[in-house]
GROMACS .gro file of N, CA and C in nm:
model
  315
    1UNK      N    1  -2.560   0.270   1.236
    1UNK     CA    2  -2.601   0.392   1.170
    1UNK      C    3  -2.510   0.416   1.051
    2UNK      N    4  -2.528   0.487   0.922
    2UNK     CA    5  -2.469   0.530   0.829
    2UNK      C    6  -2.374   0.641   0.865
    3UNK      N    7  -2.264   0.550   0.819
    3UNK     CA    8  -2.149   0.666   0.868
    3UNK      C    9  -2.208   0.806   0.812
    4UNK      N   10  -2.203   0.789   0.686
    4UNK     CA   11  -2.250   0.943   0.666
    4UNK      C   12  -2.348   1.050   0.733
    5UNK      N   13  -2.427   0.950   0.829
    5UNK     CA   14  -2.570   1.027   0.915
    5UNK      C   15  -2.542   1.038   1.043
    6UNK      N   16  -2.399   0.970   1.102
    6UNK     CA   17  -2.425   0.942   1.201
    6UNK      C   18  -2.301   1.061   1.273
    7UNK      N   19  -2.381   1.117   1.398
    7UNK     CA   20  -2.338   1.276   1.451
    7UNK      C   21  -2.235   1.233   1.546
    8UNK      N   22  -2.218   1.085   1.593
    8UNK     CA   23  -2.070   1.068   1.691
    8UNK      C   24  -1.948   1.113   1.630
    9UNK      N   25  -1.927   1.172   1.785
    9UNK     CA   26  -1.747   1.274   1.780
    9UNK      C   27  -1.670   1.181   1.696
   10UNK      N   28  -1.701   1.016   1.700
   10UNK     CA   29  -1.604   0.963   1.655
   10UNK      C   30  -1.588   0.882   1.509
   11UNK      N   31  -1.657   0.963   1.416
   11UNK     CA   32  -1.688   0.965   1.281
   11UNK      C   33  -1.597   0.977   1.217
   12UNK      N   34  -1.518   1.088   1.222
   12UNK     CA   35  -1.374   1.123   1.174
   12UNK      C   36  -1.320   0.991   1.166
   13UNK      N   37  -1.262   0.917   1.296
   13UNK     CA   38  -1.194   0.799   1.312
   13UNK      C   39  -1.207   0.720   1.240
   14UNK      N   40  -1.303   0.669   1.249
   14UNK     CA   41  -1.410   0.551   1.148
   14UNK      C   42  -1.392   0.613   1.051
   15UNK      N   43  -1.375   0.736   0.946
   15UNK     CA   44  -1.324   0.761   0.833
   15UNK      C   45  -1.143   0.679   0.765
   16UNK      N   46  -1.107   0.752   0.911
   16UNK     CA   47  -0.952   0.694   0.877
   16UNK      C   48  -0.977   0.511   0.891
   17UNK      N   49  -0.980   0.472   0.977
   17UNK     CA   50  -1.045   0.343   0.962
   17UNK      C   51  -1.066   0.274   0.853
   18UNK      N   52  -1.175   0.389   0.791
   18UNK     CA   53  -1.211   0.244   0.637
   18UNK      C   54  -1.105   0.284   0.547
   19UNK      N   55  -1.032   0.427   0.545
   19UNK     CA   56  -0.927   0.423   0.431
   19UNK      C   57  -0.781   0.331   0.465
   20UNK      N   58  -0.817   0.243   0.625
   20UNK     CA   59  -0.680   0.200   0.607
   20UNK      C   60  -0.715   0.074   0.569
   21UNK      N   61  -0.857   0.049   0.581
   21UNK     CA   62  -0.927  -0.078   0.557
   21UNK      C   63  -0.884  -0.138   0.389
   22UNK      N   64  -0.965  -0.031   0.333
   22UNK     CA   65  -0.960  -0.055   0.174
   22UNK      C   66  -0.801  -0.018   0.116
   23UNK      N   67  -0.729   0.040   0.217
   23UNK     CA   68  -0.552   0.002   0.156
   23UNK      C   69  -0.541  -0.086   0.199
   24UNK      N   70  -0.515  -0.125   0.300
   24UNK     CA   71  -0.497  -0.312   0.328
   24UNK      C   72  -0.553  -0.391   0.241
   25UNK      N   73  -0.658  -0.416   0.197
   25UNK     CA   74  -0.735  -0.484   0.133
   25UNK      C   75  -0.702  -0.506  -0.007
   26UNK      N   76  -0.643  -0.376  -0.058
   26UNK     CA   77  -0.566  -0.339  -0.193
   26UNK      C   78  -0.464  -0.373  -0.199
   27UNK      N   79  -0.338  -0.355  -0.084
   27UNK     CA   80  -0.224  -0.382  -0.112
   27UNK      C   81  -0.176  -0.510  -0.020
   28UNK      N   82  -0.253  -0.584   0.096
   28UNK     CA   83  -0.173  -0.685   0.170
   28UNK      C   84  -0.299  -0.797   0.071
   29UNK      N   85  -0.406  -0.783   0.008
   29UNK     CA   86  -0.471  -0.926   0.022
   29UNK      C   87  -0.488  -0.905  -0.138
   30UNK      N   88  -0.469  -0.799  -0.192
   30UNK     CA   89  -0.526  -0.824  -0.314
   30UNK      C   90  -0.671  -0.831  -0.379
   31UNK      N   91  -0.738  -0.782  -0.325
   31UNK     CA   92  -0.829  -0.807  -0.297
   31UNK      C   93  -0.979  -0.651  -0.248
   32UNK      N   94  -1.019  -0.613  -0.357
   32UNK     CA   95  -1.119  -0.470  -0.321
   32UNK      C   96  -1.283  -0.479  -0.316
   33UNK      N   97  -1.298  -0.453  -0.174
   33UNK     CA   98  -1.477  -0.418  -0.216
   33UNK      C   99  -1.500  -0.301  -0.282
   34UNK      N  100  -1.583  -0.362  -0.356
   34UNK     CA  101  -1.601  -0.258  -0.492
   34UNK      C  102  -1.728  -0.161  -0.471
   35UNK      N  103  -1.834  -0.179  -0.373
   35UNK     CA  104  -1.911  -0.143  -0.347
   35UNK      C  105  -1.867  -0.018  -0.239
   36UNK      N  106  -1.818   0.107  -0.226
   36UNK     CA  107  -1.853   0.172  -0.055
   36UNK      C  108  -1.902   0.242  -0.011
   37UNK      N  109  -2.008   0.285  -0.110
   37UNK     CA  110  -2.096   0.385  -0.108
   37UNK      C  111  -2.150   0.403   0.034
   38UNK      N  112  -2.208   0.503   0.060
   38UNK     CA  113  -2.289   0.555   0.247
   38UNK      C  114  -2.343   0.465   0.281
   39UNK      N  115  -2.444   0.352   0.183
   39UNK     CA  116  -2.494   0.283   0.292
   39UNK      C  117  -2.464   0.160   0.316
   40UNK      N  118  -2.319   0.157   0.245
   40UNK     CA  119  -2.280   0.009   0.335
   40UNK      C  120  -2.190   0.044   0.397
   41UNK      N  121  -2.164   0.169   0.436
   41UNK     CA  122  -2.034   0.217   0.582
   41UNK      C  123  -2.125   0.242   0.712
   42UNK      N  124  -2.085   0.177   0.788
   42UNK     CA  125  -2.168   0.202   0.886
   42UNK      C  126  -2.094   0.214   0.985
   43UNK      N  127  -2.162   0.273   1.125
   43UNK     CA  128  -2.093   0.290   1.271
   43UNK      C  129  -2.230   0.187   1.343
   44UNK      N  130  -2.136   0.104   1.415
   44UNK     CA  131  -2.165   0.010   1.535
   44UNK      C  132  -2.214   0.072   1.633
   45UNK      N  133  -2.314   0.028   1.703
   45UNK     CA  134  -2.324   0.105   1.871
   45UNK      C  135  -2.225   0.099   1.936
   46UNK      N  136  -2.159  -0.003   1.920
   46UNK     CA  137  -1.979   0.000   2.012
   46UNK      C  138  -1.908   0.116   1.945
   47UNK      N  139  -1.920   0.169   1.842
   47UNK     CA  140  -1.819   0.280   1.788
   47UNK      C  141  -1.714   0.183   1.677
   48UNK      N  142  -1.741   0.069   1.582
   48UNK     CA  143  -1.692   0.060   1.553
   48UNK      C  144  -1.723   0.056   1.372
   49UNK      N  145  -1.639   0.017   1.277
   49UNK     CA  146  -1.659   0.033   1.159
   49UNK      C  147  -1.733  -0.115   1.073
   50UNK      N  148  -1.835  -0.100   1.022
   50UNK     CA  149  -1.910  -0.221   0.945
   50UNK      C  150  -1.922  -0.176   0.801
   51UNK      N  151  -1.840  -0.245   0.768
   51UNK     CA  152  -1.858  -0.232   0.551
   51UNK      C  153  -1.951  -0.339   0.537
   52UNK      N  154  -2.080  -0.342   0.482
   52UNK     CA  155  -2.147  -0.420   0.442
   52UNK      C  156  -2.105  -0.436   0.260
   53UNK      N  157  -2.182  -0.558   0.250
   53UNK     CA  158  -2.194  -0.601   0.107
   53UNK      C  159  -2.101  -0.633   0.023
   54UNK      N  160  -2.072  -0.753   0.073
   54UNK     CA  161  -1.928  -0.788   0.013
   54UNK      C  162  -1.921  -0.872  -0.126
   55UNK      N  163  -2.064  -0.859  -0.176
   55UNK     CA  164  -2.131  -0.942  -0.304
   55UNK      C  165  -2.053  -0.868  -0.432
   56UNK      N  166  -1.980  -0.754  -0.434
   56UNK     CA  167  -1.894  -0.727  -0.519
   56UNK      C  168  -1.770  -0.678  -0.499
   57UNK      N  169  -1.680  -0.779  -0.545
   57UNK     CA  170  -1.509  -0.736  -0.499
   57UNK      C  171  -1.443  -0.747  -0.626
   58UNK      N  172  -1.327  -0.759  -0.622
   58UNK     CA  173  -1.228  -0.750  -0.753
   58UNK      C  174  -1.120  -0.807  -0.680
   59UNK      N  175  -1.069  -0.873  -0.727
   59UNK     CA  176  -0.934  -0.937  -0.710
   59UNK      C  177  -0.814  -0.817  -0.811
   60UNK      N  178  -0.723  -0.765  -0.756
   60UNK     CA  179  -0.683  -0.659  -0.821
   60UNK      C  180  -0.515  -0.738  -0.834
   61UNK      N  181  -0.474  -0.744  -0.970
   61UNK     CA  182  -0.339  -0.846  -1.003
   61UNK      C  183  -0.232  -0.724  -0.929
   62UNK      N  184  -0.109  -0.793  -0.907
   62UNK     CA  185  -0.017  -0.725  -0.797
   62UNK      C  186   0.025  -0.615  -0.915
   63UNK      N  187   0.070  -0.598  -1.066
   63UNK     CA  188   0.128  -0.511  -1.099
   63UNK      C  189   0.013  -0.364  -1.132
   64UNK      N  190  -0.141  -0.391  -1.093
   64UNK     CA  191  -0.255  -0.284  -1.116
   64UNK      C  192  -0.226  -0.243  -0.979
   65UNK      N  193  -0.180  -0.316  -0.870
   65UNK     CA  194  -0.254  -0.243  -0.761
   65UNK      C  195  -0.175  -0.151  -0.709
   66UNK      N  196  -0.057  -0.085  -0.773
   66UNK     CA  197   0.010   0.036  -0.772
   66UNK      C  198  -0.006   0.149  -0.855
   67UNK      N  199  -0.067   0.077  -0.970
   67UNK     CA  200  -0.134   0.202  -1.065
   67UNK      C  201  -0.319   0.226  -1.022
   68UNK      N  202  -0.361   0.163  -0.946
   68UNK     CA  203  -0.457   0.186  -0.890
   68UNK      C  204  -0.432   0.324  -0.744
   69UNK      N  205  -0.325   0.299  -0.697
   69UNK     CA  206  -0.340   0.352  -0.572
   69UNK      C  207  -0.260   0.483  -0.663
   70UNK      N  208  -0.202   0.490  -0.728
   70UNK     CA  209  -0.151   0.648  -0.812
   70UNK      C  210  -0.325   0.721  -0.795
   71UNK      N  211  -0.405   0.663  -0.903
   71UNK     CA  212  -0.519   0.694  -0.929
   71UNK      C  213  -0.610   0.758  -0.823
   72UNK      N  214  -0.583   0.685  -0.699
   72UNK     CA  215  -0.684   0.708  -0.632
   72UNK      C  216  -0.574   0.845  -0.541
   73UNK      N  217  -0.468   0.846  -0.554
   73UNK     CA  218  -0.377   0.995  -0.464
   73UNK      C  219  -0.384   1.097  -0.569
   74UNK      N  220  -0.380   1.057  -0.733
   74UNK     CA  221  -0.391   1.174  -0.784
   74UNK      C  222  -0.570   1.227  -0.734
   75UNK      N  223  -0.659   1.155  -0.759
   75UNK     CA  224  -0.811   1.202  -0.743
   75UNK      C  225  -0.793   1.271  -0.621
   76UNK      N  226  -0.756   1.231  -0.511
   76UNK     CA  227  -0.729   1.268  -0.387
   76UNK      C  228  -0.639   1.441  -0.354
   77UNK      N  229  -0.524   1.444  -0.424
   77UNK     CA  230  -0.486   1.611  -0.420
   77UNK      C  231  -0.526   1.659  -0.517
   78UNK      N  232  -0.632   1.632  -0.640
   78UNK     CA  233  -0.661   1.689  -0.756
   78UNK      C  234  -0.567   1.715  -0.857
   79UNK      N  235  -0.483   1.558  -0.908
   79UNK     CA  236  -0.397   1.623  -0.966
   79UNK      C  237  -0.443   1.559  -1.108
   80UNK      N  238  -0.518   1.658  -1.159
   80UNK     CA  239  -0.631   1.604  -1.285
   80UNK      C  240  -0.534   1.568  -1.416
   81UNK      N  241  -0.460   1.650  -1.428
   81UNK     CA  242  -0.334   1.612  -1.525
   81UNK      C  243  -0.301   1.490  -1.529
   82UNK      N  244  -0.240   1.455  -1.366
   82UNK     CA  245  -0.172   1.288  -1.435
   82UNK      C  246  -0.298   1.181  -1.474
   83UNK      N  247  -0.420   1.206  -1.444
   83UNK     CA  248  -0.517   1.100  -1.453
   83UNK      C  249  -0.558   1.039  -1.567
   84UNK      N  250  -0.501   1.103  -1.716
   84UNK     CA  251  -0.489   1.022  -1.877
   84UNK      C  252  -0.393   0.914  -1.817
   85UNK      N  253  -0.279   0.944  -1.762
   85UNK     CA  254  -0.155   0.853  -1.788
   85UNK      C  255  -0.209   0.702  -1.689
   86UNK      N  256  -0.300   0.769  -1.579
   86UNK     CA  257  -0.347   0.673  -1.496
   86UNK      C  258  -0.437   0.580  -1.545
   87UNK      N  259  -0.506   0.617  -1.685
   87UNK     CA  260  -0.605   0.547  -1.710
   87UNK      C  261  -0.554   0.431  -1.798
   88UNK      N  262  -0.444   0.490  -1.877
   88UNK     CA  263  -0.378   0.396  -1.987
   88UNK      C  264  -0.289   0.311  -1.874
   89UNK      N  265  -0.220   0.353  -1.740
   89UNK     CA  266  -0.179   0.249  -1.679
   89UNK      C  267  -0.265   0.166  -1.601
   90UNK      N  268  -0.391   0.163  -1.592
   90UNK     CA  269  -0.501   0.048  -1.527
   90UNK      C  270  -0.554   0.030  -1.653
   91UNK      N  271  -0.519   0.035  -1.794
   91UNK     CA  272  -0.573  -0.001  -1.877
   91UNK      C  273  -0.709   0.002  -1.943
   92UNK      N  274  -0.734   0.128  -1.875
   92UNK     CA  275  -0.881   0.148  -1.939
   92UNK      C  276  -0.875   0.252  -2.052
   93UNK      N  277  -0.755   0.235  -2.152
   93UNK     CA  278  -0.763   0.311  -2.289
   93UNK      C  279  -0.713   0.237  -2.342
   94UNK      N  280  -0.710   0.199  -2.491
   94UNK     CA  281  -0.656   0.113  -2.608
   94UNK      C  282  -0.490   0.182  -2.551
   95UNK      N  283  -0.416   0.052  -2.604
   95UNK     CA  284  -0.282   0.056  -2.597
   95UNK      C  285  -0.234   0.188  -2.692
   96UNK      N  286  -0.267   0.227  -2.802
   96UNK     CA  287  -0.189   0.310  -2.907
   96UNK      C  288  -0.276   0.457  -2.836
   97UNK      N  289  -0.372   0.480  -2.707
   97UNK     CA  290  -0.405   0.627  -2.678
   97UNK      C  291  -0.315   0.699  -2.648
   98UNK      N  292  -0.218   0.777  -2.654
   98UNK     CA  293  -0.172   0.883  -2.510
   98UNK      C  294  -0.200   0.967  -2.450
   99UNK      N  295  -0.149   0.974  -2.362
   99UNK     CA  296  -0.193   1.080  -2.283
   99UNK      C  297  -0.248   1.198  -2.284
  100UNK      N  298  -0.161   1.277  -2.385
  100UNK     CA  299  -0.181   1.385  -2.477
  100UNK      C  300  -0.323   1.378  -2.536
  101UNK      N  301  -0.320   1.275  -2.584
  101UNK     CA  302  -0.467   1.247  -2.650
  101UNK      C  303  -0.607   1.274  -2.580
  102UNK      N  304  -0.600   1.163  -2.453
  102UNK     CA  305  -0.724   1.186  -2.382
  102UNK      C  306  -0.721   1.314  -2.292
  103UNK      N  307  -0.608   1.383  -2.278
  103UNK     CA  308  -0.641   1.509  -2.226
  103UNK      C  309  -0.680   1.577  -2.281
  104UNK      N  310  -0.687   1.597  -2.462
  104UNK     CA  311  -0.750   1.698  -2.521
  104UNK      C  312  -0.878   1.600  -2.576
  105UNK      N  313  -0.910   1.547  -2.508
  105UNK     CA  314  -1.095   1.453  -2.572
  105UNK      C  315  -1.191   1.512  -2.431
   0.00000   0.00000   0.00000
């Protein structure tokens, strides 16, 4: 069943589950499914966790995959401020942007 649909007590779990999934995956292998949208999280009839669709991953180089996981704790307590500095450190702004900059664009 789709985690997201599915009414077992033990949904919560299987939440924590895939977030320790996709940190492992990030920080011991290098390695991210890029896909995790609802319907490839699923709950097992055993109660357990199934990520389908592993047809898109990313190999994430060791010095991104700490400015990746900033990214994903600032999104996480809402800390909208640092997320210019996060973007120029995963490199998704020209080298000469700052910070300053894309916060007022």
């Amino acid at each position: 069943t789709r985690l997201d649909t599915d009414l077992s007590p033990d949904v919560p779990r299987l939440c924590g589950v895939a977030i320790n999934a996709y940190l492992t995956m990030l920080l011991d292998t290098g390695v991210l499914h890029c896909d995790p949208h609802p319907g490839n999280l699923l709950r097992t009839t055993d109660g357990k966790l199934c990520i389908l669709d592993w047809g898109m991953t990313l190999e994430v180089p060791n010095d991104l995959q700490y400015a990746l996981l900033e990214f994903i704790a600032h999104i996480n307590v809402e800390d909208y401020d640092s997320i210019p500095e996060d973007f120029i450190n995963l490199g998704f702004s020209p080298p000469d942007v700052t910070p300053e900059r894309l916060k007022s664009s």
